[in-house]
Amino acid sequence: MNIIDIREKIANAHSVTVLSGAGISADSGVPTFRGAEGLWKNFRPEELASPDAFERDPKLVWEWYNWRRELLSTKKPNAAHGALVELEKILNNFWLITQNVDGLHRAAGSNNVTEIHGNIWKVRCTTCGSVTSNHDVPIEILPSCQRCQGLLRPHIVWFGESLTQEDLDASFRALRNCDILLIIGTSGMVYPAASFAPIAKEHGAFVIELNLDQTPNSDLVDVSVQGRAKDLVPLLLPAQ
Ligand code: OAD
């Protein structure tokens, strides 16, 4: 099956769910996590992206997030993000589950989105739990809650933490109900997102993977197409 057959299949689908990962933002110049140039090559996740790390040294963790905020503040959505906005407009039942915390899907104009790993532009109070938007670059270290003066942390799901029940429910609903699951630019190494392809398949979905390389999902999916997200995803839109 080639990309044109996939386009036809999507056009005839009743319901499409997308799972995206860092690879879709790579074409905007955002570093991925794994692979030769990945963030986890130079940084240790347990020292920067875990609740223990934040408890031990909140200043260090915030400095790392400030570095990432600064980097992301210069990045814009690319043609792949844009094509998903168009698909949402065209299809009656469309849901996007993203592991990305960069906010680029919403910046592009996607509305039906669940950001399962949170959003780097949101902060959460470690005392009262309130979540607010914060686009400061850099953010003041250490930032405190406007309501209760508690310490703020990034509103991100760190290693060892669980997804919110609300996001899990929204994701499982989208996976159970779709007849096509499109997986774009994720290595499929991090759970629970790594289990989304088998879950959708169990519920009868046709699963398509678009990735620069082969992944652990490639053997399990119905079709795997190799290439850059910014080149492949726009080809899924109806021909003009
Ligand atoms: P990874 O860095 O693990 O994987 C990125 C994937 O994108 C790889 O499979 C690449 O082959 C692929 N890729 C790279 N460039 C691409 C391009 N231009 N077009 C298409 N594919 C491309 O990123 P994720 O799978 O998203 O957690 O990682 C999952 C989670 O691990 C992240 O959400 C993050 C990290 O720890 C949090 O931020 C909480």
Coordinates of N, CA and C and ligand atoms in Angstrom, one line a residue:
M1 N 0.8 -1.2 0.0 CA 0.0 0.0 0.0 C 0.9 1.2 0.0
N2 N 0.6 2.2 -0.9 CA 1.4 3.4 -1.0 C 0.7 4.6 -0.3
I3 N 1.3 5.7 -0.3 CA 0.7 6.9 0.4 C -0.6 7.3 -0.3
I4 N -0.7 7.1 -1.6 CA -2.0 7.5 -2.3 C -3.1 6.5 -1.8
D5 N -2.8 5.2 -1.7 CA -3.9 4.3 -1.2 C -4.2 4.7 0.3
I6 N -3.2 5.1 1.0 CA -3.5 5.5 2.4 C -4.4 6.8 2.4
R7 N -4.1 7.7 1.5 CA -5.0 8.9 1.5 C -6.4 8.5 1.2
E8 N -6.6 7.6 0.3 CA -8.0 7.1 -0.1 C -8.7 6.5 1.1
K9 N -7.9 5.7 1.8 CA -8.4 5.0 3.0 C -8.9 6.0 4.1
I10 N -8.1 7.0 4.2 CA -8.4 8.1 5.2 C -9.7 8.8 4.8
A11 N -9.7 9.1 3.5 CA -10.9 9.9 3.0 C -12.2 9.1 3.2
N12 N -12.1 7.8 3.2 CA -13.3 6.9 3.3 C -13.6 6.5 4.8
A13 N -12.7 6.9 5.7 CA -12.8 6.4 7.1 C -14.0 7.1 7.8
H14 N -14.5 6.4 8.7 CA -15.6 7.0 9.6 C -14.9 7.8 10.7
S15 N -13.8 7.3 11.2 CA -13.2 8.0 12.3 C -11.7 7.8 12.3
V16 N -10.9 8.8 12.5 CA -9.4 8.7 12.4 C -8.8 9.3 13.7
T17 N -7.9 8.5 14.3 CA -7.2 9.0 15.5 C -5.7 9.0 15.1
V18 N -5.0 10.1 15.6 CA -3.6 10.2 15.3 C -2.8 10.2 16.6
L19 N -1.7 9.5 16.6 CA -0.8 9.5 17.8 C 0.5 10.1 17.3
S20 N 0.9 11.3 17.8 CA 2.1 11.9 17.3 C 3.2 11.9 18.4
G21 N 4.5 12.0 17.9 CA 5.6 12.1 18.9 C 6.6 13.1 18.3
A22 N 7.8 13.1 19.0 CA 8.7 14.2 18.7 C 9.1 14.3 17.3
G23 N 9.0 13.2 16.5 CA 9.4 13.3 15.1 C 8.6 14.3 14.3
I24 N 7.4 14.5 14.7 CA 6.6 15.5 13.9 C 7.1 16.9 14.1
S25 N 7.7 17.2 15.3 CA 8.2 18.5 15.5 C 9.7 18.6 15.1
A26 N 10.3 17.5 14.8 CA 11.7 17.5 14.4 C 11.9 18.4 13.1
D27 N 10.8 18.3 12.3 CA 10.9 19.2 11.0 C 10.7 20.6 11.3
S28 N 10.4 21.0 12.6 CA 10.3 22.4 13.0 C 11.6 22.8 13.7
G29 N 12.6 21.8 13.8 CA 13.8 22.1 14.4 C 13.8 21.8 15.9
V30 N 12.8 21.1 16.4 CA 12.8 20.7 17.8 C 13.5 19.4 18.0
P31 N 14.5 19.3 18.9 CA 15.2 18.1 19.1 C 14.3 17.0 19.6
T32 N 14.5 15.7 19.1 CA 13.8 14.6 19.6 C 14.5 14.1 20.9
F33 N 14.0 13.0 21.4 CA 14.6 12.5 22.7 C 15.6 11.4 22.5
R34 N 15.3 10.5 21.6 CA 16.2 9.4 21.3 C 16.8 9.5 20.0
G35 N 17.7 8.6 19.6 CA 18.4 8.8 18.3 C 19.7 9.6 18.5
A36 N 20.5 9.7 17.4 CA 21.8 10.3 17.5 C 21.9 11.7 18.1
E37 N 20.9 12.5 17.8 CA 20.9 13.9 18.2 C 19.9 14.2 19.4
G38 N 19.4 13.1 19.9 CA 18.3 13.2 20.9 C 18.7 13.8 22.2
L39 N 17.7 14.4 22.9 CA 18.0 15.1 24.2 C 18.6 14.1 25.2
W40 N 18.0 12.9 25.2 CA 18.5 11.9 26.2 C 19.9 11.3 25.9
K41 N 20.5 11.8 24.9 CA 21.9 11.5 24.6 C 22.8 12.3 25.5
N42 N 22.4 13.6 25.8 CA 23.2 14.5 26.5 C 22.7 14.8 27.9
F43 N 21.5 14.4 28.2 CA 20.9 14.7 29.5 C 20.4 13.4 30.1
R44 N 20.4 13.3 31.4 CA 19.9 12.1 32.1 C 18.5 12.4 32.6
P45 N 17.5 11.7 32.0 CA 16.1 12.0 32.4 C 15.9 11.9 33.9
E46 N 16.5 11.0 34.6 CA 16.2 10.8 36.0 C 16.8 12.0 36.8
E47 N 17.7 12.8 36.2 CA 18.2 14.0 36.9 C 17.4 15.3 36.6
L48 N 16.6 15.2 35.5 CA 15.9 16.4 35.0 C 14.4 16.3 34.9
A49 N 13.9 15.1 34.7 CA 12.5 14.9 34.3 C 11.9 13.8 35.2
S50 N 12.1 14.0 36.5 CA 11.4 13.0 37.4 C 11.0 13.8 38.7
P51 N 10.0 13.3 39.4 CA 9.6 14.0 40.6 C 10.8 14.0 41.7
D52 N 11.6 13.0 41.7 CA 12.8 13.0 42.7 C 13.7 14.1 42.3
A53 N 14.0 14.2 41.0 CA 14.9 15.3 40.6 C 14.4 16.7 41.0
F54 N 13.1 16.9 40.9 CA 12.6 18.2 41.2 C 12.6 18.4 42.7
E55 N 12.4 17.4 43.5 CA 12.5 17.5 44.9 C 13.9 17.8 45.4
R56 N 14.8 17.1 44.7 CA 16.3 17.3 45.1 C 16.8 18.7 44.7
D57 N 16.5 19.1 43.5 CA 17.1 20.3 43.0 C 16.1 21.1 42.0
P58 N 15.1 21.7 42.5 CA 14.1 22.4 41.6 C 14.7 23.4 40.7
K59 N 15.8 24.1 41.2 CA 16.5 25.1 40.5 C 17.1 24.5 39.2
L60 N 17.8 23.4 39.3 CA 18.4 22.8 38.2 C 17.3 22.3 37.1
V61 N 16.2 21.8 37.6 CA 15.2 21.3 36.7 C 14.6 22.5 36.0
W62 N 14.3 23.6 36.7 CA 13.7 24.8 36.1 C 14.7 25.4 35.1
E63 N 16.0 25.3 35.4 CA 17.0 25.9 34.4 C 17.0 25.1 33.1
W64 N 16.8 23.8 33.2 CA 16.7 22.9 32.0 C 15.4 23.3 31.2
Y65 N 14.3 23.5 32.0 CA 13.1 23.8 31.3 C 13.2 25.2 30.7
N66 N 13.9 26.1 31.3 CA 14.1 27.4 30.7 C 14.9 27.3 29.4
W67 N 15.9 26.5 29.4 CA 16.6 26.3 28.2 C 15.7 25.7 27.1
R68 N 14.9 24.8 27.4 CA 14.0 24.2 26.4 C 12.9 25.3 26.0
R69 N 12.4 26.0 26.9 CA 11.4 27.1 26.6 C 12.0 28.1 25.6
E70 N 13.3 28.5 25.9 CA 13.9 29.4 25.0 C 14.1 28.9 23.6
L71 N 14.5 27.6 23.5 CA 14.6 26.9 22.2 C 13.3 26.9 21.5
L72 N 12.2 26.4 22.2 CA 10.9 26.3 21.6 C 10.3 27.6 21.2
S73 N 10.6 28.6 21.9 CA 10.0 29.9 21.6 C 10.3 30.4 20.2
T74 N 11.4 29.8 19.6 CA 11.7 30.3 18.3 C 11.2 29.3 17.2
K75 N 10.5 28.3 17.6 CA 10.0 27.2 16.6 C 8.6 27.4 16.2
K76 N 8.3 27.1 15.0 CA 6.9 27.2 14.5 C 6.4 25.9 13.9
P77 N 5.1 25.7 13.9 CA 4.5 24.5 13.3 C 5.0 24.3 11.9
N78 N 5.1 23.1 11.4 CA 5.5 22.8 10.1 C 4.3 22.3 9.3
A79 N 4.6 21.8 8.0 CA 3.6 21.4 7.1 C 2.8 20.2 7.7
A80 N 3.5 19.3 8.5 CA 2.8 18.2 9.0 C 1.8 18.6 10.1
H81 N 2.1 19.5 10.9 CA 1.1 20.0 11.9 C 0.0 20.6 11.1
G82 N 0.3 21.4 10.1 CA -0.7 22.1 9.3 C -1.7 21.1 8.6
A83 N -1.1 20.0 8.1 CA -2.0 19.0 7.4 C -2.9 18.3 8.4
L84 N -2.5 18.2 9.6 CA -3.4 17.6 10.6 C -4.5 18.5 11.0
V85 N -4.3 19.8 10.9 CA -5.4 20.8 11.2 C -6.4 20.6 10.0
E86 N -5.9 20.5 8.8 CA -6.8 20.3 7.7 C -7.6 19.0 7.8
L87 N -7.0 17.9 8.2 CA -7.7 16.7 8.4 C -8.8 16.8 9.4
E88 N -8.5 17.5 10.5 CA -9.5 17.7 11.5 C -10.7 18.4 10.9
K89 N -10.5 19.4 10.0 CA -11.6 20.1 9.4 C -12.4 19.3 8.5
I90 N -11.7 18.4 7.7 CA -12.4 17.6 6.7 C -13.2 16.4 7.3
L91 N -12.6 15.8 8.3 CA -13.2 14.5 8.8 C -14.1 14.8 10.0
N92 N -15.2 14.1 10.0 CA -16.2 14.3 11.0 C -15.7 13.8 12.4
N93 N -15.0 12.7 12.4 CA -14.5 12.2 13.7 C -13.0 12.1 13.7
F94 N -12.4 13.0 14.3 CA -10.9 13.1 14.3 C -10.4 13.4 15.6
W95 N -9.4 12.7 16.1 CA -8.8 13.0 17.4 C -7.3 12.8 17.4
L96 N -6.6 13.8 18.0 CA -5.2 13.8 18.0 C -4.7 13.6 19.4
I97 N -3.9 12.5 19.6 CA -3.3 12.3 20.9 C -1.8 12.6 20.6
T98 N -1.2 13.5 21.4 CA 0.2 13.8 21.2 C 1.0 13.6 22.5
Q99 N 2.2 13.1 22.3 CA 3.1 13.0 23.4 C 4.0 14.2 23.5
N100 N 3.8 15.1 22.6 CA 4.7 16.3 22.6 C 4.2 17.4 23.5
V101 N 5.1 18.0 24.2 CA 4.8 19.0 25.2 C 5.0 20.4 24.6
D102 N 5.4 20.5 23.3 CA 5.8 21.8 22.8 C 4.6 22.7 22.4
G103 N 3.4 22.2 22.4 CA 2.2 23.0 22.1 C 2.1 23.4 20.6
L104 N 2.9 22.7 19.7 CA 2.9 23.1 18.3 C 1.6 22.7 17.6
H105 N 1.0 21.6 18.0 CA -0.3 21.2 17.4 C -1.4 22.3 17.6
R106 N -1.5 22.8 18.8 CA -2.5 23.8 19.1 C -2.1 25.1 18.4
A107 N -0.8 25.4 18.4 CA -0.3 26.6 17.8 C -0.7 26.6 16.3
A108 N -0.7 25.4 15.7 CA -1.0 25.3 14.2 C -2.5 25.5 14.0
G109 N -3.3 25.2 15.1 CA -4.8 25.3 14.9 C -5.6 24.0 15.2
S110 N -4.9 23.0 15.7 CA -5.7 21.7 16.0 C -6.4 22.0 17.3
N111 N -7.7 21.5 17.3 CA -8.5 21.7 18.5 C -8.8 20.4 19.3
N112 N -9.0 19.3 18.5 CA -9.4 18.0 19.1 C -8.1 17.3 19.5
V113 N -7.4 17.8 20.5 CA -6.1 17.3 20.9 C -6.1 16.9 22.4
T114 N -5.4 15.8 22.7 CA -5.1 15.4 24.1 C -3.6 15.4 24.2
E115 N -3.1 16.3 25.0 CA -1.6 16.4 25.2 C -1.3 15.5 26.4
I116 N -1.0 14.2 26.1 CA -1.0 13.2 27.2 C 0.2 13.4 28.2
H117 N 1.3 14.1 27.7 CA 2.5 14.3 28.5 C 2.5 15.7 29.0
G118 N 1.4 16.5 28.9 CA 1.4 17.8 29.4 C 1.8 18.9 28.4
N119 N 2.2 20.1 28.9 CA 2.5 21.2 28.0 C 3.6 22.0 28.7
I120 N 4.6 22.3 28.0 CA 5.8 23.0 28.6 C 5.4 24.5 28.9
W121 N 4.3 25.0 28.3 CA 3.8 26.4 28.5 C 2.8 26.4 29.6
K122 N 2.7 25.4 30.4 CA 1.8 25.4 31.5 C 2.6 25.1 32.8
V123 N 2.1 25.6 33.9 CA 2.8 25.3 35.2 C 1.7 24.8 36.2
R124 N 2.2 24.1 37.2 CA 1.2 23.5 38.2 C 1.8 23.8 39.5
C125 N 0.9 24.2 40.5 CA 1.3 24.4 41.8 C 1.5 23.1 42.6
T126 N 2.7 23.0 43.2 CA 2.9 21.7 44.0 C 2.1 21.7 45.3
T127 N 1.5 22.9 45.7 CA 0.8 22.9 46.9 C -0.7 22.8 46.6
C128 N -1.3 23.7 45.8 CA -2.7 23.8 45.6 C -3.2 23.0 44.3
G129 N -2.2 22.7 43.4 CA -2.5 21.9 42.2 C -3.1 22.7 41.1
S130 N -3.2 24.0 41.2 CA -3.8 24.8 40.1 C -2.9 24.9 38.9
V131 N -3.5 24.7 37.7 CA -2.7 24.7 36.5 C -2.9 26.1 35.8
T132 N -1.9 26.7 35.4 CA -2.0 28.0 34.6 C -1.1 28.0 33.4
S133 N -1.4 28.9 32.5 CA -0.6 29.1 31.3 C 0.6 30.0 31.7
N134 N 1.7 29.8 31.2 CA 2.9 30.7 31.5 C 3.8 30.6 30.3
H135 N 3.9 31.8 29.6 CA 4.8 31.8 28.4 C 6.1 32.6 28.7
D136 N 6.4 32.8 30.0 CA 7.6 33.6 30.2 C 8.9 32.9 29.8
V137 N 9.8 33.6 29.1 CA 11.1 33.1 28.7 C 12.1 34.1 29.0
P138 N 12.9 33.9 30.0 CA 12.9 32.7 30.9 C 11.8 32.9 32.0
I139 N 11.4 31.8 32.6 CA 10.5 31.9 33.8 C 11.4 32.3 35.0
E140 N 10.8 33.0 35.9 CA 11.6 33.4 37.1 C 11.9 32.2 38.0
I141 N 13.1 32.0 38.4 CA 13.5 30.8 39.2 C 13.7 31.3 40.6
L142 N 13.0 30.7 41.6 CA 12.0 29.7 41.5 C 10.6 30.3 41.4
P143 N 9.8 29.9 40.5 CA 8.5 30.5 40.3 C 7.5 30.1 41.4
S144 N 6.6 31.0 41.8 CA 5.6 30.7 42.9 C 4.2 31.0 42.4
C145 N 3.3 30.2 43.0 CA 1.9 30.3 42.7 C 1.3 31.6 43.1
Q146 N 0.5 32.2 42.2 CA -0.1 33.5 42.5 C -1.2 33.4 43.5
R147 N -1.8 32.2 43.6 CA -2.9 32.0 44.6 C -2.4 31.8 46.0
C148 N -1.4 30.8 46.1 CA -1.0 30.3 47.5 C 0.5 30.4 47.7
Q149 N 1.2 31.0 46.8 CA 2.7 31.1 46.9 C 3.5 29.8 46.9
G150 N 2.7 28.7 46.7 CA 3.4 27.4 46.6 C 4.4 27.4 45.4
L151 N 5.3 26.4 45.5 CA 6.3 26.2 44.4 C 5.6 25.7 43.1
L152 N 5.9 26.4 42.0 CA 5.3 25.9 40.7 C 6.3 24.9 40.1
R153 N 5.7 23.9 39.4 CA 6.5 23.0 38.6 C 6.0 22.9 37.2
P154 N 6.8 22.4 36.2 CA 6.3 22.3 34.9 C 5.1 21.3 34.9
H155 N 4.1 21.6 34.1 CA 2.9 20.8 34.0 C 3.1 19.7 32.9
I156 N 4.0 18.8 33.3 CA 4.5 17.8 32.4 C 4.5 16.4 33.2
V157 N 4.2 15.4 32.4 CA 4.2 14.0 33.1 C 5.6 13.5 33.0
W158 N 6.2 13.4 34.2 CA 7.6 13.0 34.3 C 7.8 11.5 34.4
F159 N 9.0 11.0 34.2 CA 9.2 9.6 34.4 C 8.8 9.1 35.8
G160 N 8.1 8.0 35.9 CA 7.6 7.6 37.1 C 6.2 8.1 37.5
E161 N 5.7 9.0 36.7 CA 4.3 9.6 37.0 C 3.3 9.0 36.0
S162 N 2.0 9.2 36.4 CA 0.9 8.6 35.6 C 0.3 9.7 34.8
L163 N -0.3 9.3 33.7 CA -1.1 10.2 32.9 C -2.4 10.5 33.7
T164 N -3.0 11.7 33.5 CA -4.3 12.0 34.2 C -5.3 11.0 33.7
Q165 N -6.3 10.7 34.6 CA -7.4 9.8 34.2 C -8.2 10.4 33.1
E166 N -8.3 11.7 33.1 CA -9.1 12.4 32.0 C -8.4 12.2 30.6
D167 N -7.1 12.3 30.6 CA -6.4 12.1 29.3 C -6.4 10.6 28.9
L168 N -6.3 9.7 29.9 CA -6.3 8.3 29.6 C -7.7 8.0 29.0
D169 N -8.8 8.5 29.6 CA -10.1 8.2 29.1 C -10.3 8.7 27.7
A170 N -9.9 10.0 27.5 CA -10.0 10.6 26.1 C -9.2 9.7 25.1
S171 N -8.0 9.3 25.5 CA -7.2 8.5 24.6 C -7.8 7.2 24.3
F172 N -8.3 6.5 25.3 CA -8.8 5.1 25.1 C -10.1 5.2 24.3
R173 N -10.9 6.3 24.5 CA -12.1 6.5 23.7 C -11.7 6.6 22.2
A174 N -10.7 7.5 22.0 CA -10.3 7.7 20.6 C -9.7 6.4 19.9
L175 N -9.0 5.6 20.7 CA -8.4 4.4 20.2 C -9.5 3.3 19.9
R176 N -10.5 3.2 20.8 CA -11.5 2.2 20.7 C -12.4 2.5 19.5
N177 N -12.6 3.8 19.3 CA -13.6 4.2 18.3 C -13.1 4.5 16.9
C178 N -11.8 4.4 16.7 CA -11.3 4.8 15.4 C -11.3 3.6 14.4
D179 N -11.5 3.9 13.1 CA -11.2 2.8 12.2 C -9.8 2.9 11.6
I180 N -9.2 4.1 11.7 CA -7.8 4.2 11.4 C -7.0 4.9 12.5
L181 N -5.8 4.3 12.9 CA -4.9 5.0 13.8 C -3.7 5.3 13.0
L182 N -3.3 6.6 13.0 CA -2.1 7.0 12.3 C -1.1 7.4 13.3
I183 N 0.1 6.7 13.3 CA 1.1 7.0 14.2 C 2.3 7.7 13.6
I184 N 2.5 8.9 14.0 CA 3.5 9.8 13.3 C 4.7 10.2 14.2
G185 N 5.9 9.8 13.8 CA 7.1 10.3 14.5 C 7.3 9.9 15.9
T186 N 7.0 8.7 16.3 CA 7.3 8.3 17.7 C 8.1 7.0 17.7
S187 N 9.0 6.9 18.6 CA 9.8 5.7 18.7 C 9.1 4.5 19.3
G188 N 8.0 4.8 19.9 CA 7.2 3.7 20.5 C 7.9 3.0 21.7
M189 N 8.6 3.8 22.5 CA 9.4 3.3 23.6 C 8.8 3.6 25.0
V190 N 7.9 4.6 25.0 CA 7.4 5.1 26.3 C 5.9 4.7 26.5
Y191 N 5.6 4.1 27.6 CA 4.2 3.6 27.9 C 3.5 4.8 28.6
P192 N 2.2 4.8 28.6 CA 1.3 3.9 27.9 C 1.2 4.1 26.4
A193 N 1.8 5.2 25.8 CA 1.6 5.5 24.4 C 2.0 4.3 23.5
A194 N 3.1 3.6 24.0 CA 3.6 2.4 23.3 C 2.6 1.3 23.1
S195 N 1.6 1.3 24.0 CA 0.5 0.3 23.9 C -0.7 0.7 23.0
F196 N -0.7 1.9 22.5 CA -1.8 2.4 21.8 C -2.1 1.7 20.5
A197 N -1.0 1.3 19.8 CA -1.2 0.6 18.5 C -1.9 -0.7 18.7
P198 N -1.3 -1.6 19.6 CA -2.0 -2.9 19.8 C -3.5 -2.7 20.3
I199 N -3.7 -1.7 21.2 CA -5.1 -1.4 21.7 C -6.0 -1.1 20.5
A200 N -5.6 -0.2 19.6 CA -6.4 0.2 18.5 C -6.7 -1.0 17.6
K201 N -5.6 -1.8 17.4 CA -5.7 -3.0 16.5 C -6.7 -4.0 17.1
E202 N -6.6 -4.2 18.4 CA -7.6 -5.1 19.1 C -9.0 -4.7 18.8
H203 N -9.2 -3.4 18.7 CA -10.6 -2.9 18.5 C -10.9 -2.7 17.0
G204 N -10.1 -3.3 16.2 CA -10.4 -3.4 14.8 C -9.9 -2.3 13.9
A205 N -9.0 -1.4 14.4 CA -8.5 -0.3 13.6 C -7.4 -0.8 12.6
F206 N -7.3 -0.1 11.5 CA -6.2 -0.2 10.6 C -5.1 0.7 11.0
V207 N -3.9 0.2 11.3 CA -2.9 1.1 11.9 C -1.8 1.4 10.9
I208 N -1.5 2.7 10.8 CA -0.5 3.2 9.8 C 0.6 3.9 10.6
E209 N 1.8 3.6 10.2 CA 2.9 4.3 10.9 C 3.7 5.2 9.8
L210 N 3.9 6.4 10.2 CA 4.8 7.3 9.3 C 6.0 7.7 10.2
N211 N 7.2 7.3 9.8 CA 8.4 7.6 10.6 C 9.6 7.6 9.7
L212 N 10.6 8.3 10.1 CA 11.8 8.4 9.4 C 12.5 7.0 9.3
D213 N 12.3 6.2 10.4 CA 13.0 4.9 10.5 C 12.0 3.8 10.8
Q214 N 12.5 2.6 10.8 CA 11.7 1.5 11.4 C 11.6 1.7 12.9
T215 N 10.5 1.2 13.6 CA 10.4 1.3 15.0 C 9.9 0.0 15.5
P216 N 9.9 -0.2 16.9 CA 9.3 -1.5 17.4 C 7.9 -1.7 17.0
N217 N 7.2 -0.7 16.5 CA 5.8 -0.8 16.1 C 5.7 -1.3 14.6
S218 N 6.8 -1.2 13.9 CA 6.7 -1.4 12.4 C 6.2 -2.7 12.0
D219 N 6.6 -3.8 12.8 CA 6.1 -5.1 12.4 C 4.7 -5.4 12.8
L220 N 4.2 -4.6 13.7 CA 2.9 -4.8 14.3 C 1.8 -4.0 13.5
V221 N 2.2 -2.9 12.9 CA 1.2 -2.1 12.2 C 0.8 -2.7 10.8
D222 N -0.2 -2.2 10.2 CA -0.7 -2.7 8.9 C 0.2 -2.1 7.8
V223 N 0.6 -0.9 7.9 CA 1.4 -0.2 6.9 C 2.4 0.7 7.6
S224 N 3.7 0.6 7.2 CA 4.7 1.5 7.7 C 5.4 2.2 6.6
V225 N 5.4 3.5 6.6 CA 6.0 4.3 5.5 C 7.1 5.1 6.1
Q226 N 8.3 5.0 5.4 CA 9.4 5.8 5.9 C 9.6 7.1 5.2
G227 N 9.8 8.1 6.0 CA 10.0 9.5 5.4 C 9.8 10.5 6.4
R228 N 10.0 11.8 6.0 CA 9.9 12.9 6.9 C 8.4 13.2 7.1
A229 N 8.0 13.6 8.3 CA 6.6 13.9 8.6 C 6.2 15.1 7.7
K230 N 7.0 16.1 7.6 CA 6.6 17.3 6.8 C 6.3 17.0 5.3
D231 N 6.9 15.9 4.8 CA 6.7 15.5 3.4 C 5.5 14.6 3.3
L232 N 5.4 13.6 4.3 CA 4.4 12.6 4.1 C 3.0 13.0 4.6
V233 N 2.9 13.7 5.7 CA 1.5 14.0 6.2 C 0.7 14.9 5.2
P234 N 1.3 15.9 4.6 CA 0.5 16.7 3.6 C -0.1 15.8 2.5
L235 N 0.6 14.7 2.2 CA 0.1 13.8 1.1 C -1.1 13.1 1.4
L236 N -1.5 13.1 2.7 CA -2.7 12.4 3.1 C -4.0 13.3 2.9
L237 N -3.8 14.5 2.6 CA -5.0 15.4 2.3 C -5.5 15.1 0.9
P238 N -6.8 15.3 0.8 CA -7.4 15.0 -0.6 C -6.7 15.8 -1.6
A239 N -6.5 15.2 -2.8 CA -5.8 15.9 -3.9 C -6.6 17.1 -4.3
Q240 N -5.9 18.2 -4.6 CA -6.5 19.5 -4.9 C -7.1 19.4 -6.4
Ligands
OAD1 P1 11.6 9.9 20.4 O1 12.8 10.8 20.4 O2 11.8 8.7 21.3 O3 11.4 9.3 18.9 C1 11.3 10.2 17.9 C2 10.9 9.4 16.6 O4 10.7 10.3 15.6 C3 11.9 8.4 16.2 O5 11.3 7.1 15.9 C4 12.5 9.0 14.9 O6 12.8 7.9 13.9 C5 11.3 9.8 14.4 N1 11.6 10.9 13.6 C6 12.7 11.8 13.7 N2 12.6 12.8 12.8 C7 11.5 12.5 12.0 C8 10.9 13.2 11.0 N3 11.4 14.4 10.4 N4 9.7 12.7 10.5 C9 9.2 11.6 11.0 N5 9.7 10.9 12.0 C10 10.9 11.4 12.5 O7 10.3 10.7 20.8 P2 8.9 10.2 21.3 O8 8.6 8.9 20.7 O9 7.9 11.3 21.1 O10 8.3 12.4 27.3 O11 9.2 10.0 22.8 C11 8.2 9.7 23.8 C12 8.4 10.5 25.0 O12 9.7 10.2 25.6 C13 8.3 12.0 24.9 O13 7.0 12.5 24.9 C14 9.1 12.5 26.1 C15 10.2 11.5 26.1 O14 10.8 11.2 27.3 C16 8.0 13.6 27.9 O15 8.2 14.7 27.5 C17 7.2 13.4 29.2

